Amino acid sequence: MSEKLSVTTCLWFENKGIEAARFYVSLIPDSRLLTDAAVGDSPMIVDFELAGSPYRILNGGPHYKLNPACSIAVTTPGQAETDRIWDALVDDGGEAGRCGWLIDRWGVSWQVVPAELATMLGASDREAAARAQEAMMGMSRIDIEKMQAAFEAG
């Protein structure tokens, strides 16, 4: 066997997968569309990469629905990038959730969080981590400055 094994996350869409993939690759740096499709075309399978990670959309009809049990997690390098990606995904029909979660206009669940979040929540100072987590629980979009203030409030 000379071919390399590959693993790809596949998302079931009713339709409009190419539209979603084009939007996603325009939003996330270092991303690309791998399926060649003309504007207006609706291929059954759409392959793309987000920040180097492979994804596939299967335009399979109304048989299955996306749900928050599976989400795309985006770790951002700071608040500005968190805000940019969050706003783009929630705009035009998306729905803000809690603690950095959202559902975009196609029904895909996302977690958009600054890298600092994991550092705070995983800190060896468990009391500080608990304060940061409690601050996060009241948030929709993550506000890292507010979490940092809670973390340091000890």
Short mmCIF file of C-alpha atoms in Angstrom, two decimals, residues 14 31 41 43 55-56 63-65 69 74 77 101 116 127 138:
data_model
loop_
_atom_site.label_atom_id
_atom_site.label_comp_id
_atom_site.label_asym_id
_atom_site.label_seq_id
_atom_site.Cartn_x
_atom_site.Cartn_y
_atom_site.Cartn_z
CA GLU A 14 -28.41 19.67 3.55
CA SER A 31 -6.89 27.96 4.79
CA ASP A 41 -22.14 24.91 -8.76
CA PRO A 43 -20.84 19.62 -5.66
CA TYR A 55 -12.45 19.11 6.43
CA ARG A 56 -15.09 17.74 4.11
CA HIS A 63 -31.60 13.37 6.45
CA TYR A 64 -29.26 14.52 9.25
CA LYS A 65 -28.83 17.80 11.12
CA ALA A 69 -22.17 17.81 20.13
CA VAL A 74 -10.56 27.86 16.94
CA PRO A 77 -3.75 34.59 19.21
CA TRP A 101 -19.55 28.80 21.62
CA GLU A 116 -4.86 32.65 27.05
CA GLU A 127 -8.49 29.20 42.98
CA GLY A 138 -21.28 34.69 32.31
#
